Amino acid sequence: MLNPYSSSLTDKEWEIIEPLLPKKKQTRPPTWTKRQILDGILYQLKNGCNWRDMPRDLPPFSTVYRYYKEWKDTGTFTAIMEALHATAREQSKKIKMDNFNHH
């Protein structure tokens, strides 16, 4: 886990989401990974803070907001949220079945 926030992605969630993100040609290594940027977006959305008030251990708000806007405008963010929702639904079904089987 990269960040100690409840909004941070798990490794399993990241495995599902990473293929949904657009690939860009890199001319130099990025300062922040896409996972760190997405963790920043999820932190802001969960906590409702101003973009400028994000914790300092996350990428800069300008970077996080730029990716959020780009991914929102291209439909990438919708795909990410749908994938996270589907994952949460599956986990919920498993928990219900486990509880049912133990009674």
Short mmCIF file of C-alpha atoms in Angstrom, two decimals:
data_model
loop_
_atom_site.label_atom_id
_atom_site.label_comp_id
_atom_site.label_asym_id
_atom_site.label_seq_id
_atom_site.Cartn_x
_atom_site.Cartn_y
_atom_site.Cartn_z
CA MET A 1 0.00 0.00 0.00
CA LEU A 2 1.49 3.31 -1.04
CA ASN A 3 -0.47 5.70 1.18
CA PRO A 4 -1.98 5.15 4.61
CA TYR A 5 -5.43 6.52 3.69
CA SER A 6 -8.71 4.63 3.69
CA SER A 7 -9.27 5.95 0.16
CA SER A 8 -5.99 4.46 -1.12
CA LEU A 9 -6.22 1.65 -3.64
CA THR A 10 -5.46 -1.90 -2.61
CA ASP A 11 -3.05 -3.91 -4.76
CA LYS A 12 -6.00 -5.95 -6.06
CA GLU A 13 -7.95 -2.81 -7.01
CA TRP A 14 -4.87 -1.41 -8.76
CA GLU A 15 -4.47 -4.61 -10.81
CA ILE A 16 -8.03 -4.13 -12.08
CA ILE A 17 -7.71 -0.40 -12.77
CA GLU A 18 -4.21 -0.10 -14.23
CA PRO A 19 -5.18 -1.51 -17.66
CA LEU A 20 -7.99 1.08 -17.92
CA LEU A 21 -5.59 4.02 -17.77
CA PRO A 22 -4.40 5.58 -21.02
CA LYS A 23 -0.84 4.85 -22.03
CA LYS A 24 1.28 7.87 -22.90
CA LYS A 25 4.72 7.93 -24.42
CA GLN A 26 7.13 8.86 -21.67
CA THR A 27 10.10 11.00 -22.57
CA ARG A 28 11.38 10.87 -19.01
CA PRO A 29 10.45 8.91 -15.90
CA PRO A 30 7.38 10.38 -14.18
CA THR A 31 7.80 12.04 -10.80
CA TRP A 32 4.52 10.47 -9.61
CA THR A 33 3.03 7.14 -10.59
CA LYS A 34 -0.50 6.93 -11.94
CA ARG A 35 -1.42 4.95 -8.83
CA GLN A 36 -0.24 7.80 -6.59
CA ILE A 37 -2.18 10.28 -8.72
CA LEU A 38 -5.33 8.15 -8.56
CA ASP A 39 -4.89 7.80 -4.78
CA GLY A 40 -4.80 11.61 -4.65
CA ILE A 41 -8.00 11.88 -6.68
CA LEU A 42 -9.77 9.32 -4.50
CA TYR A 43 -8.55 11.07 -1.33
CA GLN A 44 -9.96 14.40 -2.50
CA LEU A 45 -13.29 12.92 -3.58
CA LYS A 46 -13.72 10.92 -0.36
CA ASN A 47 -12.77 13.73 2.00
CA GLY A 48 -14.21 16.64 0.05
CA CYS A 49 -11.25 18.87 0.79
CA ASN A 50 -10.13 21.68 -1.46
CA TRP A 51 -7.63 20.48 -4.04
CA ARG A 52 -4.99 22.78 -2.53
CA ASP A 53 -5.49 21.24 0.94
CA MET A 54 -4.43 17.73 0.01
CA PRO A 55 -1.78 16.09 2.22
CA ARG A 56 1.81 16.81 1.23
CA ASP A 57 2.70 13.12 0.82
CA LEU A 58 0.32 12.90 -2.14
CA PRO A 59 1.19 14.36 -5.55
CA PRO A 60 0.74 18.15 -5.92
CA PHE A 61 -2.88 19.23 -6.26
CA SER A 62 -2.21 20.70 -9.71
CA THR A 63 -1.02 17.32 -11.01
CA VAL A 64 -3.85 15.41 -9.35
CA TYR A 65 -6.49 17.85 -10.65
CA ARG A 66 -5.05 17.85 -14.19
CA TYR A 67 -5.28 14.05 -14.39
CA TYR A 68 -8.73 14.04 -12.78
CA LYS A 69 -10.02 16.55 -15.37
CA GLU A 70 -8.39 14.67 -18.28
CA TRP A 71 -9.66 11.26 -17.15
CA LYS A 72 -13.13 12.68 -16.42
CA ASP A 73 -13.35 14.35 -19.84
CA THR A 74 -12.24 11.20 -21.70
CA GLY A 75 -14.50 8.79 -19.78
CA THR A 76 -11.55 7.04 -18.15
CA PHE A 77 -12.65 8.08 -14.66
CA THR A 78 -16.15 6.66 -15.24
CA ALA A 79 -14.56 3.34 -16.25
CA ILE A 80 -12.39 3.41 -13.11
CA MET A 81 -15.36 4.05 -10.84
CA GLU A 82 -17.42 1.33 -12.55
CA ALA A 83 -14.56 -1.14 -12.05
CA LEU A 84 -14.23 -0.20 -8.36
CA HIS A 85 -18.00 -0.50 -7.92
CA ALA A 86 -18.04 -3.96 -9.54
CA THR A 87 -15.17 -5.06 -7.28
CA ALA A 88 -17.01 -3.81 -4.19
CA ARG A 89 -20.18 -5.63 -5.30
CA GLU A 90 -18.27 -8.90 -5.71
CA GLN A 91 -16.66 -8.53 -2.28
CA SER A 92 -20.07 -7.84 -0.76
CA LYS A 93 -21.51 -10.99 -2.37
CA LYS A 94 -18.62 -13.07 -1.01
CA ILE A 95 -19.11 -11.70 2.50
CA LYS A 96 -22.85 -12.43 2.37
CA MET A 97 -22.22 -15.98 1.13
CA ASP A 98 -19.58 -16.57 3.81
CA ASN A 99 -21.97 -15.34 6.50
CA PHE A 100 -24.77 -17.50 5.09
CA ASN A 101 -22.58 -20.61 4.96
CA HIS A 102 -21.46 -20.19 8.59
CA HIS A 103 -25.01 -20.21 9.96
#
